[in-house]
Coordinates of C-alpha atoms and ligand atoms in Angstrom, one line a residue:
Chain A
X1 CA 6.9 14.6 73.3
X2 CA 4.9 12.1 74.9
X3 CA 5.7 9.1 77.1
X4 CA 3.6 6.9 79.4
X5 CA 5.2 4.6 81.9
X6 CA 3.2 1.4 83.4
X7 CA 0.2 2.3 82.6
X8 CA -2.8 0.9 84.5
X9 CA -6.6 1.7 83.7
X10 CA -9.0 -0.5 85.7
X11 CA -12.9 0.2 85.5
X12 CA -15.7 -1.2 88.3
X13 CA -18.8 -2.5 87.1
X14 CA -21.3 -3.7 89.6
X15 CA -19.1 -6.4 91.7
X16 CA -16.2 -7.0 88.8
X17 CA -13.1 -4.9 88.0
X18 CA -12.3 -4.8 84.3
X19 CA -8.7 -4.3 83.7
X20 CA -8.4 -1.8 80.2
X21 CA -4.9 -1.2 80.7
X22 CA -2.5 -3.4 82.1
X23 CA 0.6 -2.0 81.9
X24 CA 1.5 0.2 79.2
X25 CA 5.0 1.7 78.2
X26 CA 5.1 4.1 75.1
X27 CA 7.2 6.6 74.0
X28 CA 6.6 9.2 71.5
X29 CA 8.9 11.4 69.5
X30 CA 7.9 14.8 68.6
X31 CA 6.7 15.3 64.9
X32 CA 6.1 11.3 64.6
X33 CA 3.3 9.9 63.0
X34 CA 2.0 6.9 65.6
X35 CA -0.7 4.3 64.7
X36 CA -2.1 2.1 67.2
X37 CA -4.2 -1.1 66.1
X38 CA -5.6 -3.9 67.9
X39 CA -9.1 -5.7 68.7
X40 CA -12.6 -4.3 69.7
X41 CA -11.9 -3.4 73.7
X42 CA -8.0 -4.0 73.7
X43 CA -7.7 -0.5 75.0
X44 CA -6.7 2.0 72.5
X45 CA -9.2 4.4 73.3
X46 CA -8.5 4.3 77.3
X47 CA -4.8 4.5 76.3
X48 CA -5.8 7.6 74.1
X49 CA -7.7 9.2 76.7
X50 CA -4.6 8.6 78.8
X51 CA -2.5 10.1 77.1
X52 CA -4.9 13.6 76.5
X53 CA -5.8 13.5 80.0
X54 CA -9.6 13.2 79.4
X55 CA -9.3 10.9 82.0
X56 CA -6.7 9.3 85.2
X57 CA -4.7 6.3 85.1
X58 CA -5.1 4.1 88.1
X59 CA -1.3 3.1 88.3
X60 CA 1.7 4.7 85.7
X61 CA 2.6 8.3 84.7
X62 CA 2.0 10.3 81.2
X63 CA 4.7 13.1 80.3
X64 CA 3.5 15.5 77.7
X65 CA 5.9 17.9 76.6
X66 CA 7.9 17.3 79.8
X67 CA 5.0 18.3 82.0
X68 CA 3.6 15.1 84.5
X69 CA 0.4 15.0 83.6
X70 CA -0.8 13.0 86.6
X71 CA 0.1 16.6 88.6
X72 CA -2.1 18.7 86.5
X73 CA -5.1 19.8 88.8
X74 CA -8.5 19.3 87.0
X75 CA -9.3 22.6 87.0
X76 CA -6.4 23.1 85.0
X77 CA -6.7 20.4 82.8
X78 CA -8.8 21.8 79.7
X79 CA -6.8 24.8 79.3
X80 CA -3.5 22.6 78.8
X81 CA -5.1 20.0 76.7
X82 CA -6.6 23.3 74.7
X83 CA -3.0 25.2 74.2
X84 CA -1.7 21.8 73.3
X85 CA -4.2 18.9 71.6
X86 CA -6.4 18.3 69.4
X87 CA -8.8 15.9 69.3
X88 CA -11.0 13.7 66.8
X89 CA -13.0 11.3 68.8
X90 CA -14.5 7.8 68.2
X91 CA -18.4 8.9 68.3
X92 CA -17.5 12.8 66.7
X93 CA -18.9 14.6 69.8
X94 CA -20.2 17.8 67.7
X95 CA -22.4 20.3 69.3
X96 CA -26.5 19.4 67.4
X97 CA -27.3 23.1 67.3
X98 CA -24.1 25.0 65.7
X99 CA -23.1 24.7 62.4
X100 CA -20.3 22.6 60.8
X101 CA -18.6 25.6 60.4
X102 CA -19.3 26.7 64.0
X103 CA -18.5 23.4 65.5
X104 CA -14.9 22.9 63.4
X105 CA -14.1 26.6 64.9
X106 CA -15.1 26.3 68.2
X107 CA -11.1 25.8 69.4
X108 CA -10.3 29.3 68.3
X109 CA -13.2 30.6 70.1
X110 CA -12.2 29.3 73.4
X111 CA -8.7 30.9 72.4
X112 CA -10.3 34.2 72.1
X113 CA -9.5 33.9 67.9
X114 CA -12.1 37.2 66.2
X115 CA -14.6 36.1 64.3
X116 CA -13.3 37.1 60.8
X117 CA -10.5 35.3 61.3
X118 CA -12.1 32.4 62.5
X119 CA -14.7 32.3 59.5
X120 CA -11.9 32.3 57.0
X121 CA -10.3 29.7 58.8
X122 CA -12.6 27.6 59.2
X123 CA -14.1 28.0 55.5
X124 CA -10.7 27.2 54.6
X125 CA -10.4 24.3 56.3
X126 CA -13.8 22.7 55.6
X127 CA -13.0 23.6 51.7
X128 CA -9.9 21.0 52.1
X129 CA -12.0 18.1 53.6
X130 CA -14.8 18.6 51.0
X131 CA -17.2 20.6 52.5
X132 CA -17.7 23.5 51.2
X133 CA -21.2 23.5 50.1
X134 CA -21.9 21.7 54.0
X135 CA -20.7 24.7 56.1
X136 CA -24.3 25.9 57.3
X137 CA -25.5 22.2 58.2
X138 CA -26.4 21.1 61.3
X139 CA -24.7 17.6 62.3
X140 CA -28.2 16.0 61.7
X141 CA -28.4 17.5 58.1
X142 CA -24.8 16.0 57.5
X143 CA -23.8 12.2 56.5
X144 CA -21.7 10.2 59.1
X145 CA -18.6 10.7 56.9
X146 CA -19.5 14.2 56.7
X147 CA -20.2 14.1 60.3
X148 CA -16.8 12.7 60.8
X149 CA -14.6 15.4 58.5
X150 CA -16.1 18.0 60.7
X151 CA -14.6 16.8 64.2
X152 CA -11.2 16.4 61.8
X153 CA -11.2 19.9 61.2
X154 CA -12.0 20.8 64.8
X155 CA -8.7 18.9 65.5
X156 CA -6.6 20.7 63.2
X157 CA -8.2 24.4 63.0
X158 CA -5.8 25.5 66.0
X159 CA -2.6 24.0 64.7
X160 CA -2.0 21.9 68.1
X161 CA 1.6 20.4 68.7
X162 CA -0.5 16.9 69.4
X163 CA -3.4 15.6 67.3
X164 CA -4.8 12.5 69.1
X165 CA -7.5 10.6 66.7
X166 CA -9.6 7.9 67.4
X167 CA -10.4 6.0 64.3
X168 CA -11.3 9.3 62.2
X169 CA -11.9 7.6 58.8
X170 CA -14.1 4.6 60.2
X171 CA -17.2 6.7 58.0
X172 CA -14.9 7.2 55.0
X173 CA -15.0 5.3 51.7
X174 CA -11.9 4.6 50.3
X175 CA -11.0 7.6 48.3
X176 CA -12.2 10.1 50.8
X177 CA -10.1 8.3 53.2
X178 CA -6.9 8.5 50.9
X179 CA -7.7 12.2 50.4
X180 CA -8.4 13.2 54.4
X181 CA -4.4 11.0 55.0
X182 CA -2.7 13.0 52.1
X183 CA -4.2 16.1 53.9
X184 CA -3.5 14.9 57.2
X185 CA 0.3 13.4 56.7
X186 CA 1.6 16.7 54.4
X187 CA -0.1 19.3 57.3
X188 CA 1.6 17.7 60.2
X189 CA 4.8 17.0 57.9
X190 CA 4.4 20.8 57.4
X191 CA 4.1 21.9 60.4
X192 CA 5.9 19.4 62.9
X193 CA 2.9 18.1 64.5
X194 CA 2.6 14.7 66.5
X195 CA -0.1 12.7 65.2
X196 CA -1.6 9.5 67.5
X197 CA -4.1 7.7 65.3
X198 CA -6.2 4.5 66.5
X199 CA -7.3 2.9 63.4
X200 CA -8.8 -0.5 62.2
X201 CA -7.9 0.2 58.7
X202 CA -4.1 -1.5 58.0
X203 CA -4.1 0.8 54.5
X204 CA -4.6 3.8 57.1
X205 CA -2.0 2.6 59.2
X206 CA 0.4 2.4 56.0
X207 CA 0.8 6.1 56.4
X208 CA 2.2 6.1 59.9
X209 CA 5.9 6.3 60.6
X210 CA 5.2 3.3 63.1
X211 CA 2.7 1.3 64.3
X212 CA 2.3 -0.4 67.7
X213 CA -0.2 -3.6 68.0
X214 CA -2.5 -4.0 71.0
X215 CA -4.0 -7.1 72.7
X216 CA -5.9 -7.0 76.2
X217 CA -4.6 -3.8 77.5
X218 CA -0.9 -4.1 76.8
X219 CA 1.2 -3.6 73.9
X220 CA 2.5 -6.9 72.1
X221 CA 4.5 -5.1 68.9
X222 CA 6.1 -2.6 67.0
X223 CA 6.6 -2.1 63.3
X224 CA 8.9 0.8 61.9
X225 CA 7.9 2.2 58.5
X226 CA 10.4 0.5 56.0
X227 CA 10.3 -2.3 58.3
X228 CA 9.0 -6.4 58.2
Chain B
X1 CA -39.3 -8.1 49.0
X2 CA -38.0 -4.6 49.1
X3 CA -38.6 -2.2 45.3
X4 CA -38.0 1.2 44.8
X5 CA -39.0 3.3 42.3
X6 CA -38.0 6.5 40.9
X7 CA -37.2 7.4 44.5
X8 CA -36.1 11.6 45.3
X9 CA -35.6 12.9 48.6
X10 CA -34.3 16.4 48.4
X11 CA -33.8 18.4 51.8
X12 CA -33.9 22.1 52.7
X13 CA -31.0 24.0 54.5
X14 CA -31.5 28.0 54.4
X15 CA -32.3 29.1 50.9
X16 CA -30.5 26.0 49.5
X17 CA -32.0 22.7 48.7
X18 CA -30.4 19.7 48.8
X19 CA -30.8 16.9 46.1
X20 CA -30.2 13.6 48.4
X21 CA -31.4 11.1 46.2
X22 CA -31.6 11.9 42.9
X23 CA -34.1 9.2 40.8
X24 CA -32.9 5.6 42.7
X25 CA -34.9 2.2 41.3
X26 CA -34.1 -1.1 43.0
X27 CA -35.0 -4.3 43.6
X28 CA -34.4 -6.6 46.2
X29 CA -35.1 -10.4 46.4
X30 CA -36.1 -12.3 49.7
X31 CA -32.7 -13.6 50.8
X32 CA -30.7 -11.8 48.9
X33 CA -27.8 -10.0 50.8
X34 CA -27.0 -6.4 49.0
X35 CA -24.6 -4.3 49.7
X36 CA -24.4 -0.5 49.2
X37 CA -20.8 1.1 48.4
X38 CA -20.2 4.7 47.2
X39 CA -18.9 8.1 48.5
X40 CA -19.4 10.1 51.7
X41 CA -22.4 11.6 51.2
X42 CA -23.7 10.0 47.9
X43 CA -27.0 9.2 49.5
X44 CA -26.5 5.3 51.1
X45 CA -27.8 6.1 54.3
X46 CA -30.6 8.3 53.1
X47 CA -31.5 5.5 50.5
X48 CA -31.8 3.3 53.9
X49 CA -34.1 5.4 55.8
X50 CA -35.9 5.7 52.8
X51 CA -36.5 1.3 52.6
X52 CA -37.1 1.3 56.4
X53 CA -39.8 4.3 56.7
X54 CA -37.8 5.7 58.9
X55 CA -38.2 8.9 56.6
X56 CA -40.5 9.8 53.8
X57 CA -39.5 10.7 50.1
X58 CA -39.6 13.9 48.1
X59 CA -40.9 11.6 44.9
X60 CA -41.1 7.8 44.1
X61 CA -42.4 4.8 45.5
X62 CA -41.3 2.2 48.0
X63 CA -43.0 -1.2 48.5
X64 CA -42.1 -3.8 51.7
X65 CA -43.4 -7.2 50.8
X66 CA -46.3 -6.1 48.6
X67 CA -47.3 -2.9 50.5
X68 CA -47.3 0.1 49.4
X69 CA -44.9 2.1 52.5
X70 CA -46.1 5.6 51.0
X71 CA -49.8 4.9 52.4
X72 CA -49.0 3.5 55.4
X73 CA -49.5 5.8 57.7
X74 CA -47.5 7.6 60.4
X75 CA -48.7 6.5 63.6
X76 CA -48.9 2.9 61.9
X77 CA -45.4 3.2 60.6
X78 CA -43.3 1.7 64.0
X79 CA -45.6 -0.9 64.3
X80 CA -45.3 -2.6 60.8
X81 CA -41.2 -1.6 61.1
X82 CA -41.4 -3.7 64.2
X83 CA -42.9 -6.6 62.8
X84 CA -40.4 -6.7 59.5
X85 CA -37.6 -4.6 60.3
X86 CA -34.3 -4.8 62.1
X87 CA -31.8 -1.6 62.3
X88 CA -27.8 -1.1 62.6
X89 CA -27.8 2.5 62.5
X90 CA -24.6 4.5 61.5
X91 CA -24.3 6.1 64.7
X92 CA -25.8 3.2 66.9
X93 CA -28.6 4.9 68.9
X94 CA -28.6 2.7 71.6
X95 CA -29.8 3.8 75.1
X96 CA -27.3 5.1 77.4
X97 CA -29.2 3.9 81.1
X98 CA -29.9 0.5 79.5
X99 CA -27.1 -2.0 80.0
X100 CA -26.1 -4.1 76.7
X101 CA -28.5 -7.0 77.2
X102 CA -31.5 -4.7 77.9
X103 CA -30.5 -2.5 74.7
X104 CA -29.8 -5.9 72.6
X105 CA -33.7 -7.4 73.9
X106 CA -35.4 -3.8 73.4
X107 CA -37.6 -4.9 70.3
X108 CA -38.7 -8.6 72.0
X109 CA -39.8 -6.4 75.0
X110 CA -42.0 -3.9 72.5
X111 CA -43.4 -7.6 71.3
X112 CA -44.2 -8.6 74.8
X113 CA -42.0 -11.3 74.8
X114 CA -41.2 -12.5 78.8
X115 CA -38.9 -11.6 80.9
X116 CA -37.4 -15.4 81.1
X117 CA -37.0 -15.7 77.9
X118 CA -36.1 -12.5 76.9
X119 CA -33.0 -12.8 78.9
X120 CA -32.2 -16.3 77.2
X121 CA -32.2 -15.1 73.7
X122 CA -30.4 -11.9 74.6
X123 CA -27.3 -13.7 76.2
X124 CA -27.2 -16.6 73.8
X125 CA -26.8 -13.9 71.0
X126 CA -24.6 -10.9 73.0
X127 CA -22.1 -14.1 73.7
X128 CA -22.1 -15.4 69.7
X129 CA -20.7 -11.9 69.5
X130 CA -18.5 -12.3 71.9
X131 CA -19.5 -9.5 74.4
X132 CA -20.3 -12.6 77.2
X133 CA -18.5 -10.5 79.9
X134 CA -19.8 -7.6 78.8
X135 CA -23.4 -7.7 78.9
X136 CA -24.4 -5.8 82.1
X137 CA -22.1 -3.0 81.3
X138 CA -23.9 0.2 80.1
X139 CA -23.0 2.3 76.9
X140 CA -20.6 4.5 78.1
X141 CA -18.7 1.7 79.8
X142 CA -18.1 -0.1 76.6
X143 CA -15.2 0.3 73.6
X144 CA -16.8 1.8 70.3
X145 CA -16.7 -1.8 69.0
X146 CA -18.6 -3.3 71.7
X147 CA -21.5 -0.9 71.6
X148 CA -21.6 -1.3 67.8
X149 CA -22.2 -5.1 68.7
X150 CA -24.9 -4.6 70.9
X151 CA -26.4 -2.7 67.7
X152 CA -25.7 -5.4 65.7
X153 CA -27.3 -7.7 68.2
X154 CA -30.4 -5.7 69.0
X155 CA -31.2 -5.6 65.0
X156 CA -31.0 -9.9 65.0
X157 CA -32.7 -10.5 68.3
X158 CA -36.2 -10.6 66.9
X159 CA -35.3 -12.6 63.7
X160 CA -36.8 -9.9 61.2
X161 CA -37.6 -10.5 57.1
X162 CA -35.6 -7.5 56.2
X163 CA -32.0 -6.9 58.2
X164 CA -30.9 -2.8 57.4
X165 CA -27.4 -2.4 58.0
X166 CA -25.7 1.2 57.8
X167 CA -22.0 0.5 58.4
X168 CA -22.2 -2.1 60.8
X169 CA -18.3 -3.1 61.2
X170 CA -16.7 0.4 60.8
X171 CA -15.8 0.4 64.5
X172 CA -14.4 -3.2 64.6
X173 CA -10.8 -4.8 63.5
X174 CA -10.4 -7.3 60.8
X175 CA -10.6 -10.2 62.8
X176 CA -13.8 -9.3 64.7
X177 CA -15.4 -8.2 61.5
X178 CA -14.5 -11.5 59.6
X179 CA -16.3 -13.2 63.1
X180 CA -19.3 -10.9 62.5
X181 CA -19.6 -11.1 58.6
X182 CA -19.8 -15.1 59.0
X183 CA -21.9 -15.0 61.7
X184 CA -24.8 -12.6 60.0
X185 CA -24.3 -14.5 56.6
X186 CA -24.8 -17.8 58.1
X187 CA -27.9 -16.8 60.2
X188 CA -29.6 -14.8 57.1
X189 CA -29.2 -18.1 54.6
X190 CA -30.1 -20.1 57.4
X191 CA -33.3 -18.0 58.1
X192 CA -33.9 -16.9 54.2
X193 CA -33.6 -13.0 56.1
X194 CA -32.8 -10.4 53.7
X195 CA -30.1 -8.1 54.0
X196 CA -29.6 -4.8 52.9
X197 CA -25.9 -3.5 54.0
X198 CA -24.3 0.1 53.4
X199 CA -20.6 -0.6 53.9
X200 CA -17.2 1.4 52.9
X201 CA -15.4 -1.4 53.5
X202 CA -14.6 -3.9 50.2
X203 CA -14.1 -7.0 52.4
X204 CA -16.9 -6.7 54.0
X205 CA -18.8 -5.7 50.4
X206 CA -17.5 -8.9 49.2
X207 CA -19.8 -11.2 51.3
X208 CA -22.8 -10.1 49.5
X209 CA -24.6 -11.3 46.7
X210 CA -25.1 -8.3 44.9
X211 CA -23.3 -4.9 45.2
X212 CA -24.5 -1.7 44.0
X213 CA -22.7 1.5 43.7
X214 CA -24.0 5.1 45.0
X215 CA -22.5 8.3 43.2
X216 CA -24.2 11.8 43.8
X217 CA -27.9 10.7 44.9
X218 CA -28.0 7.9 42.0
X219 CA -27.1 3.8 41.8
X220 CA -24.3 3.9 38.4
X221 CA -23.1 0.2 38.8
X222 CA -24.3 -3.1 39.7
X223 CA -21.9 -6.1 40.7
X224 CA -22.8 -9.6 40.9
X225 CA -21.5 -12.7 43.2
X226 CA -18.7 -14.6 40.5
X227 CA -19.5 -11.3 38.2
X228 CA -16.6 -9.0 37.4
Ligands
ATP301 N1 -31.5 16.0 57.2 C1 -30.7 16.5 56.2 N2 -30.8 17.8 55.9 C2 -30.0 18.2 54.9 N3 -29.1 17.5 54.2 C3 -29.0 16.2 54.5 C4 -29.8 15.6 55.5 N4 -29.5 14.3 55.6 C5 -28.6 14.1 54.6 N5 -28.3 15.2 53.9 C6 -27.4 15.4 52.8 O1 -27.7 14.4 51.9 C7 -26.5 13.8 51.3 C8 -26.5 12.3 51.5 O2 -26.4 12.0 52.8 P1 -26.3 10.5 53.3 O3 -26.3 10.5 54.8 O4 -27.3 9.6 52.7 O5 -24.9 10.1 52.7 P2 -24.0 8.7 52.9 O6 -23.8 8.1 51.6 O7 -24.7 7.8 53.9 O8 -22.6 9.2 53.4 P3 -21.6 8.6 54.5 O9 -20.8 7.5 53.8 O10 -20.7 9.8 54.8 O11 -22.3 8.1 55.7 C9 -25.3 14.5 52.1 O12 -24.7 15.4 51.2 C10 -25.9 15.2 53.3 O13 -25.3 16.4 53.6
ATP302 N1 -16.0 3.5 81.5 C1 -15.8 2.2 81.4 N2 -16.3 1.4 82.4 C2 -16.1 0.0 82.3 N3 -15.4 -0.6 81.3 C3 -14.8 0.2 80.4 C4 -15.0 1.6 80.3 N4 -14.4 2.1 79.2 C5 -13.9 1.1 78.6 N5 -14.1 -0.1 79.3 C6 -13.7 -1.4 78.9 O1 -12.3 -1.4 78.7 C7 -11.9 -2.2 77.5 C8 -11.1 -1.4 76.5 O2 -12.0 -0.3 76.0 P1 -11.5 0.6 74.8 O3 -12.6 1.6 74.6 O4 -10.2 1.2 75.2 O5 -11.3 -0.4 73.6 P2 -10.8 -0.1 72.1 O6 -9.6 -0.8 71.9 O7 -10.9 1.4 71.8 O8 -12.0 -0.9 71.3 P3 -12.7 -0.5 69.9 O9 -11.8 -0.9 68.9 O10 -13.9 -1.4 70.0 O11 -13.1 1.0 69.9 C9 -13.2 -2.7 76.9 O12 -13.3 -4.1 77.2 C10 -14.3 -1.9 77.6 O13 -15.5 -2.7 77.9
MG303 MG1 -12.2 2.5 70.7
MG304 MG1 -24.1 7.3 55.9

């Protein structure tokens, strides 16, 4: 369901060129659980934001759902990343003056969901990652983990084919995190989502149906689930 | 050097009030490095901002080397932070126009230290965390890691008494972290700081001298170094 071909992602800073992504091949099976590890600044988050289109590749293509994403116009852009992804990102990028309940629903607003529906939804939702009694808080009257479960449930409220997820249990102790990957793994299981997760934490990765290892932009190896 | 006693801090949300910290009493020796495990949400980082003055209790006490932080008074507050205190906040909070060597220097340029030197310390330190190629590159031109670094950095630069460290390697792989956990430890025992670290992660936890655990607003356990 996704699949990038030579990837290239090179950034300009002052007088240098910094190479994120050199060269990238990745393929993607639809309903797969993918992890993606590596060092601080080896690229997973470019190669993330590839892959979504938040932003353009400077060499390679990205296929999503056999659609070329490099010939999406920008003005197209958000609607298909909105009928198709959703997102948890690195630095949770909630909105300061809506709720937690407001900000994990605001997908089905911009898909024209009524408000009843969304409120059950999203109550729903919130209940599962341990929320409930956090629903009316702002983001600055939440923990960070808190903080965190609330851009997971703005991933998941609109049931997208794609989940992309960049590092979304860095805030989580270890038995909140077992809890949100039980959740996570039996919903997309359920449902036949794609999930792309960038994580640090190996017992996270443990969950995924394969991981691939980055170093310095490109990808060095692949482990299969069951495998060595 | 730090104590607490009998500390509450109870916030208000609506009609609702919620119990943050629920009667906390600690001690903390100069040198010692503590780390704070628990839940998301049980109250580590609030516990933090309490010890740092960054925000004022409900109930209880707090004492910084023999003063009394309760009567210290608000415009006073940043100043005698300045001169003890250096911060790794959860979420960073570093400036986004300010490249990473002027965000690592920021609290040597509130002590008037020069330019020259200034620019010394900051690279000598940015490059010990292994961000040398990194250092005129602004915020949002840097990997999650990376900008947690410059964090990291900006709380040693001014070799404070009393390091407060909310999560500080939750963005970064095992390698890096193992690189930044011997780096701080060495350069607290070598400078007799103290260290007060809130971590989720039990490799990171097992550094410290002394670990206490956060449940619901309260500390239940206390581990020490070669304890069970
Ligand atoms: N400004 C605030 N207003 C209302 N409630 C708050 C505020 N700050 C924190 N809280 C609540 O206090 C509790 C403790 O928060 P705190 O940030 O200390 O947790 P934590 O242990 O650091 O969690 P995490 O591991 O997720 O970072 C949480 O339930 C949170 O919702
Ligand atoms: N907008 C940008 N401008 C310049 N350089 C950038 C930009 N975004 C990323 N980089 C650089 O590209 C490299 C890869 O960054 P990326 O964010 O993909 O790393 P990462 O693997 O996600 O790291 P982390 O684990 O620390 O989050 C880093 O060295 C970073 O400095
Ligand atoms: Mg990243
Ligand atoms: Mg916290």
């Amino acid at each position: 369901i996704v699949e990038v071909k030579g990837l290239v992602k090179k950034y300009r800073v002052g007088s240098e060129i910094i190479t994120a992504l050199n060269g990238v091949d990745l393929q993607i099976e639809k309903g797969e659980f993918l992890a993606i590890v590596g060092t601080s600044g080896s690229g997973k988050s470019t190669l993330l934001n590839m892959m979504s289109g938040l932003e353009r590749p400077t060499k390679g293509e990205i296929w999503i759902n056999n659609v070329l994403l490099n010939k999406v116009k920008e003005k197209d852009m958000a609607a298909f990343r909105r009928s198709y992804m959703g997102f948890v990102f690195q630095s949770f990028n909630l909105l300061g003056s809506l709720t937690a309940l407001e900000n994990a629903v605001l997908p089905l607003v911009l898909q024209g969901v009524g408000s009843r529906e969304r409120t059950q939804r999203g109550k729903e939702l919130l209940k599962t990652l341990g929320l409930e009694k956090r629903m009316l808080n702002k983001p600055n009257q939440l923990s960070g983990g808190q903080q965190q479960r609330v851009s997971i449930a703005r991933a998941l409220i609109n049931n997208p084919k794609i989940i992309f997820a960049d590092e979304p249990t860095g805030n989580l102790d270890t038995k909140t995190t077992k809890e949100i990957m039980e959740l996570l793994t039996s919903t997309i299981k359920k449902n036949g989502q794609t999930l792309v997760m960038v994580t640090h934490d190996w017992d996270v990765a443990a969950y995924a149906d394969r991981i691939v290892h980055m170093v310095d932009g490109v990808i060095i190896n692949e482990e299969k689930k069951g495998g060595v």
